[in-house]
Amino acid sequence: RVYRLHWFTFAFIAATLIGLMIAAAMGAGLHYSRPFWIGMLAVSTVLMMMMCETFIGMHYLVTFEAWDRSIDAILAGAIATTVGLVLLMMAVGTDWEHRRGHDSHHTDKGHSGVTGVAVPVQNVRVEERV
C-alpha cells in the first residue's frame, strides 16, 4: 500500500510539470496562471515530504537487506525531488517579466521607463500609444 502513495505522488508531479511546461510555452507565459502553478508545486512538495516521512519510517522497520537498499534509493530520490520542487517553486514565483524591466505582451502594468532594473511604479499615467 505504501507504493501506491509513491506512484500517485510521482504521477501527480509528472502531470504538474508537464502542464507547467505547456503553460510556459504558451504566448503569455506564466503571467496569468502563476498562482495556480505555485499552488500545484506546493501540493507536490507536500506530497513528496509525506513520502519522505513514510519511507524514513519504513527504513527503520525493514531488516531485510535487499529491501533496505531500495528504500534508501527511494528515500534519496524523494529528498532530492523535494529540494528540486522547492527551487522550482521559487523560480516560478519570481516575476521575471517585471524584474527584467521589459514590457512583454502585457498591457495591464505600468512602465517606468527604466530598463534592466525593477523600479516600483506609483501614480504614473499610462498614455495610449497609436
Coordinates of N, CA and C in Angstrom, one line a residue:
R1 N 0.8 -1.2 0.0 CA 0.0 0.0 0.0 C 0.9 1.3 0.0
V2 N 2.0 1.2 0.5 CA 2.9 2.3 0.6 C 3.4 2.7 -0.8
Y3 N 3.5 1.8 -1.7 CA 4.0 2.1 -3.0 C 2.9 2.7 -3.9
R4 N 1.6 2.6 -3.5 CA 0.6 3.4 -4.1 C 0.8 4.9 -3.9
L5 N 1.1 5.3 -2.7 CA 1.5 6.7 -2.4 C 2.6 7.1 -3.3
H6 N 3.6 6.2 -3.4 CA 4.8 6.5 -4.2 C 4.4 6.8 -5.7
W7 N 3.6 5.9 -6.3 CA 3.3 6.1 -7.7 C 2.3 7.3 -7.9
F8 N 1.4 7.4 -7.0 CA 0.4 8.6 -7.1 C 1.2 9.9 -7.0
T9 N 2.1 10.0 -6.1 CA 2.9 11.2 -5.9 C 3.7 11.5 -7.2
F10 N 4.4 10.5 -7.7 CA 5.1 10.8 -9.0 C 4.2 11.1 -10.2
A11 N 3.1 10.5 -10.2 CA 2.1 10.8 -11.3 C 1.6 12.2 -11.2
F12 N 1.3 12.6 -10.0 CA 0.9 14.0 -9.7 C 2.0 15.0 -10.1
I13 N 3.2 14.7 -9.7 CA 4.3 15.6 -10.1 C 4.5 15.6 -11.6
A14 N 4.5 14.5 -12.2 CA 4.7 14.5 -13.7 C 3.6 15.3 -14.4
A15 N 2.3 15.1 -14.0 CA 1.2 15.9 -14.6 C 1.4 17.4 -14.3
T16 N 1.9 17.7 -13.1 CA 2.1 19.1 -12.8 C 3.2 19.7 -13.7
L17 N 4.3 19.0 -13.8 CA 5.5 19.5 -14.6 C 5.1 19.6 -16.1
I18 N 4.4 18.6 -16.6 CA 4.0 18.7 -18.0 C 3.1 19.9 -18.2
G19 N 2.1 20.0 -17.4 CA 1.2 21.2 -17.5 C 2.0 22.5 -17.4
L20 N 2.9 22.6 -16.5 CA 3.7 23.8 -16.3 C 4.6 24.1 -17.5
M21 N 5.1 23.1 -18.1 CA 5.9 23.3 -19.4 C 5.0 23.8 -20.5
I22 N 3.8 23.2 -20.6 CA 2.8 23.6 -21.7 C 2.4 25.1 -21.4
A23 N 2.1 25.4 -20.2 CA 1.7 26.8 -19.8 C 2.9 27.8 -20.1
A24 N 4.1 27.4 -19.8 CA 5.2 28.3 -20.0 C 5.5 28.5 -21.5
A25 N 5.2 27.5 -22.3 CA 5.4 27.6 -23.7 C 4.4 28.4 -24.5
M26 N 3.3 28.7 -23.8 CA 2.2 29.5 -24.5 C 2.7 30.9 -24.6
G27 N 2.0 31.7 -25.4 CA 2.4 33.1 -25.7 C 2.5 34.0 -24.5
A28 N 1.6 33.9 -23.5 CA 1.6 34.9 -22.4 C 2.5 34.4 -21.3
G29 N 3.1 33.2 -21.4 CA 3.9 32.7 -20.3 C 3.1 32.3 -19.1
L30 N 3.7 32.5 -17.9 CA 3.1 32.2 -16.7 C 2.5 33.4 -16.0
H31 N 2.3 34.5 -16.7 CA 1.9 35.7 -16.1 C 0.5 35.6 -15.4
Y32 N -0.4 35.0 -16.1 CA -1.8 34.9 -15.5 C -2.0 33.7 -14.7
S33 N -1.3 32.6 -14.9 CA -1.5 31.3 -14.2 C -0.5 31.1 -13.1
R34 N 0.3 32.0 -12.8 CA 1.4 31.8 -11.8 C 0.9 31.3 -10.5
P35 N -0.2 31.9 -9.9 CA -0.6 31.4 -8.6 C -1.1 30.0 -8.6
F36 N -1.7 29.6 -9.7 CA -2.2 28.2 -9.8 C -1.0 27.2 -9.8
W37 N 0.1 27.6 -10.6 CA 1.2 26.7 -10.6 C 2.0 26.7 -9.3
I38 N 2.1 27.8 -8.6 CA 2.7 27.8 -7.3 C 1.9 26.9 -6.4
G39 N 0.6 26.9 -6.4 CA -0.2 26.0 -5.6 C 0.0 24.6 -5.9
M40 N 0.0 24.2 -7.2 CA 0.3 22.9 -7.6 C 1.7 22.4 -7.2
L41 N 2.7 23.2 -7.3 CA 4.0 22.8 -6.9 C 4.1 22.7 -5.4
A42 N 3.3 23.5 -4.7 CA 3.3 23.4 -3.2 C 2.6 22.1 -2.8
V43 N 1.5 21.7 -3.4 CA 0.9 20.4 -3.2 C 1.8 19.3 -3.5
S44 N 2.6 19.4 -4.6 CA 3.5 18.3 -5.0 C 4.6 18.2 -3.9
T45 N 5.1 19.4 -3.4 CA 6.1 19.4 -2.4 C 5.7 18.7 -1.1
V46 N 4.4 19.0 -0.7 CA 3.9 18.4 0.5 C 3.7 16.9 0.3
L47 N 3.3 16.5 -0.8 CA 3.2 15.0 -1.1 C 4.5 14.4 -1.0
M48 N 5.6 15.0 -1.6 CA 6.9 14.4 -1.5 C 7.4 14.4 -0.1
M49 N 7.1 15.4 0.7 CA 7.5 15.4 2.1 C 6.8 14.3 2.9
M50 N 5.5 14.0 2.6 CA 4.8 12.9 3.2 C 5.5 11.6 2.8
M51 N 5.9 11.5 1.5 CA 6.5 10.3 1.1 C 7.9 10.1 1.8
C52 N 8.6 11.2 1.9 CA 9.9 11.1 2.7 C 9.7 10.6 4.1
E53 N 8.6 11.1 4.8 CA 8.3 10.7 6.1 C 7.9 9.2 6.2
T54 N 7.2 8.8 5.2 CA 6.7 7.4 5.1 C 7.9 6.4 4.9
F55 N 8.8 6.8 4.0 CA 9.9 5.9 3.8 C 11.0 6.0 4.8
I56 N 11.1 7.1 5.5 CA 12.0 7.1 6.7 C 11.5 6.1 7.8
G57 N 10.2 6.1 8.0 CA 9.6 5.1 8.9 C 9.8 3.7 8.5
M58 N 9.7 3.5 7.2 CA 9.9 2.1 6.7 C 11.4 1.7 6.8
H59 N 12.3 2.7 6.6 CA 13.7 2.5 6.7 C 14.1 1.8 8.1
Y60 N 13.5 2.3 9.1 CA 13.8 1.8 10.5 C 13.1 0.5 10.8
L61 N 12.0 0.1 10.0 CA 11.3 -1.1 10.3 C 11.8 -2.3 9.5
V62 N 12.4 -2.0 8.3 CA 12.8 -3.1 7.4 C 14.2 -3.7 7.9
T63 N 14.3 -5.0 8.0 CA 15.5 -5.6 8.4 C 16.1 -6.5 7.2
F64 N 15.3 -6.7 6.2 CA 15.8 -7.5 5.1 C 16.7 -6.6 4.2
E65 N 17.9 -7.1 4.0 CA 19.0 -6.3 3.3 C 18.6 -5.8 1.9
A66 N 18.0 -6.6 1.1 CA 17.7 -6.2 -0.3 C 16.6 -5.1 -0.3
W67 N 15.6 -5.2 0.6 CA 14.6 -4.1 0.6 C 15.2 -2.8 1.2
D68 N 16.2 -2.9 2.1 CA 16.8 -1.8 2.7 C 17.5 -0.9 1.7
R69 N 18.1 -1.5 0.7 CA 18.8 -0.7 -0.4 C 17.8 0.0 -1.3
S70 N 16.7 -0.6 -1.6 CA 15.7 0.0 -2.5 C 15.0 1.1 -1.7
I71 N 14.8 0.9 -0.4 CA 14.1 2.0 0.3 C 15.1 3.2 0.5
D72 N 16.4 2.9 0.7 CA 17.3 4.0 0.7 C 17.4 4.8 -0.6
A73 N 17.3 4.1 -1.7 CA 17.3 4.8 -3.0 C 16.0 5.6 -3.2
I74 N 14.9 5.0 -2.8 CA 13.6 5.8 -2.9 C 13.7 7.0 -2.0
L75 N 14.2 6.9 -0.8 CA 14.2 8.0 0.1 C 15.2 9.1 -0.4
A76 N 16.3 8.7 -1.0 CA 17.2 9.7 -1.5 C 16.6 10.4 -2.7
G77 N 15.9 9.7 -3.6 CA 15.2 10.3 -4.7 C 14.1 11.3 -4.2
A78 N 13.4 10.9 -3.2 CA 12.3 11.7 -2.7 C 12.8 13.0 -2.1
I79 N 14.0 12.9 -1.4 CA 14.6 14.1 -0.8 C 15.1 15.0 -1.9
A80 N 15.7 14.5 -2.9 CA 16.3 15.3 -4.0 C 15.1 15.9 -4.8
T81 N 14.0 15.2 -5.0 CA 12.9 15.7 -5.7 C 12.2 16.8 -4.9
T82 N 12.1 16.7 -3.6 CA 11.6 17.7 -2.7 C 12.4 19.0 -2.8
V83 N 13.7 18.9 -2.8 CA 14.6 20.1 -2.9 C 14.4 20.7 -4.3
G84 N 14.3 19.9 -5.3 CA 14.1 20.4 -6.7 C 12.8 21.1 -6.8
L85 N 11.7 20.6 -6.2 CA 10.4 21.2 -6.3 C 10.4 22.5 -5.6
V86 N 11.0 22.6 -4.4 CA 11.1 23.9 -3.7 C 11.8 25.0 -4.5
L87 N 12.9 24.6 -5.2 CA 13.7 25.5 -6.0 C 12.9 25.9 -7.2
L88 N 12.1 25.0 -7.8 CA 11.3 25.3 -9.0 C 10.1 26.2 -8.6
M89 N 9.6 26.0 -7.4 CA 8.5 26.8 -6.9 C 9.0 28.3 -6.7
M90 N 10.2 28.4 -6.2 CA 10.8 29.7 -6.0 C 11.1 30.4 -7.4
A91 N 11.5 29.6 -8.4 CA 11.7 30.2 -9.7 C 10.4 30.6 -10.4
V92 N 9.4 29.8 -10.2 CA 8.1 30.1 -10.8 C 7.5 31.3 -10.1
G93 N 7.7 31.4 -8.8 CA 7.1 32.5 -8.0 C 7.8 33.9 -8.3
T94 N 9.0 33.9 -8.8 CA 9.7 35.1 -9.2 C 9.1 35.7 -10.4
D95 N 8.7 36.9 -10.4 CA 8.1 37.5 -11.6 C 9.2 38.1 -12.5
W96 N 9.7 37.2 -13.4 CA 10.8 37.5 -14.2 C 10.5 38.6 -15.2
E97 N 9.2 38.6 -15.7 CA 8.9 39.6 -16.7 C 9.0 41.0 -16.2
H98 N 8.6 41.2 -14.9 CA 8.6 42.6 -14.3 C 10.0 42.9 -13.8
R99 N 10.8 41.9 -13.4 CA 12.1 42.2 -12.9 C 13.1 42.6 -14.0
R100 N 12.9 42.1 -15.2 CA 13.8 42.5 -16.2 C 13.5 43.9 -16.8
G101 N 12.4 44.4 -16.5 CA 12.1 45.8 -17.0 C 11.5 45.8 -18.4
H102 N 11.4 44.7 -19.1 CA 10.8 44.8 -20.4 C 9.3 44.6 -20.4
D103 N 8.6 45.2 -21.3 CA 7.2 45.1 -21.4 C 6.9 44.1 -22.4
S104 N 6.6 42.9 -21.9 CA 6.3 41.8 -22.9 C 5.0 41.9 -23.5
H105 N 4.1 41.0 -23.4 CA 2.8 41.0 -24.1 C 1.7 41.6 -23.2
H106 N 2.0 42.1 -22.0 CA 1.0 42.5 -21.1 C 0.8 44.0 -21.1
T107 N -0.5 44.4 -21.1 CA -0.8 45.9 -21.1 C -1.4 46.3 -19.8
D108 N -1.4 45.4 -18.8 CA -2.0 45.7 -17.5 C -1.0 46.2 -16.5
K109 N 0.2 46.5 -16.9 CA 1.1 47.0 -15.9 C 1.7 48.4 -16.4
G110 N 2.2 49.1 -15.4 CA 2.8 50.4 -15.8 C 4.2 50.3 -16.3
H111 N 4.7 51.3 -16.9 CA 6.0 51.2 -17.5 C 6.8 52.3 -16.9
S112 N 7.9 52.0 -16.3 CA 8.7 53.0 -15.6 C 9.6 53.8 -16.5
G113 N 10.0 53.3 -17.6 CA 10.9 53.9 -18.5 C 12.4 53.5 -18.2
V114 N 12.6 52.8 -17.1 CA 13.9 52.3 -16.8 C 14.0 50.8 -17.2
T115 N 15.0 50.5 -17.9 CA 15.1 49.1 -18.4 C 16.2 48.4 -17.6
G116 N 16.0 47.1 -17.3 CA 17.0 46.3 -16.6 C 17.0 46.4 -15.1
V117 N 16.1 47.3 -14.5 CA 16.1 47.4 -13.1 C 14.6 47.4 -12.7
A118 N 14.3 46.7 -11.6 CA 12.9 46.6 -11.1 C 12.7 47.9 -10.3
V119 N 11.9 48.8 -10.8 CA 11.6 50.0 -10.1 C 10.1 50.0 -9.8
P120 N 9.7 50.3 -8.5 CA 8.3 50.4 -8.2 C 7.6 51.6 -8.9
V121 N 6.5 51.4 -9.5 CA 5.8 52.5 -10.3 C 4.6 52.9 -9.5
Q122 N 4.4 54.1 -9.2 CA 3.3 54.6 -8.5 C 2.8 55.9 -9.1
N123 N 1.5 56.1 -9.2 CA 0.9 57.3 -9.7 C 1.4 57.7 -11.0
V124 N 1.5 56.8 -11.9 CA 2.0 57.1 -13.3 C 0.9 56.9 -14.2
R125 N 0.6 57.9 -15.1 CA -0.4 57.9 -16.0 C 0.1 57.2 -17.3
V126 N -0.5 56.2 -17.7 CA -0.1 55.5 -18.9 C -0.9 56.0 -20.1
E127 N -0.2 56.6 -21.1 CA -1.0 57.1 -22.3 C -1.1 56.0 -23.3
E128 N -2.1 56.1 -24.1 CA -2.3 55.2 -25.2 C -1.3 55.5 -26.3
R129 N -0.7 54.5 -26.8 CA 0.2 54.6 -28.0 C -0.5 54.1 -29.2
V130 N -0.4 54.9 -30.3 CA -1.1 54.6 -31.5 C -0.1 54.0 -32.5

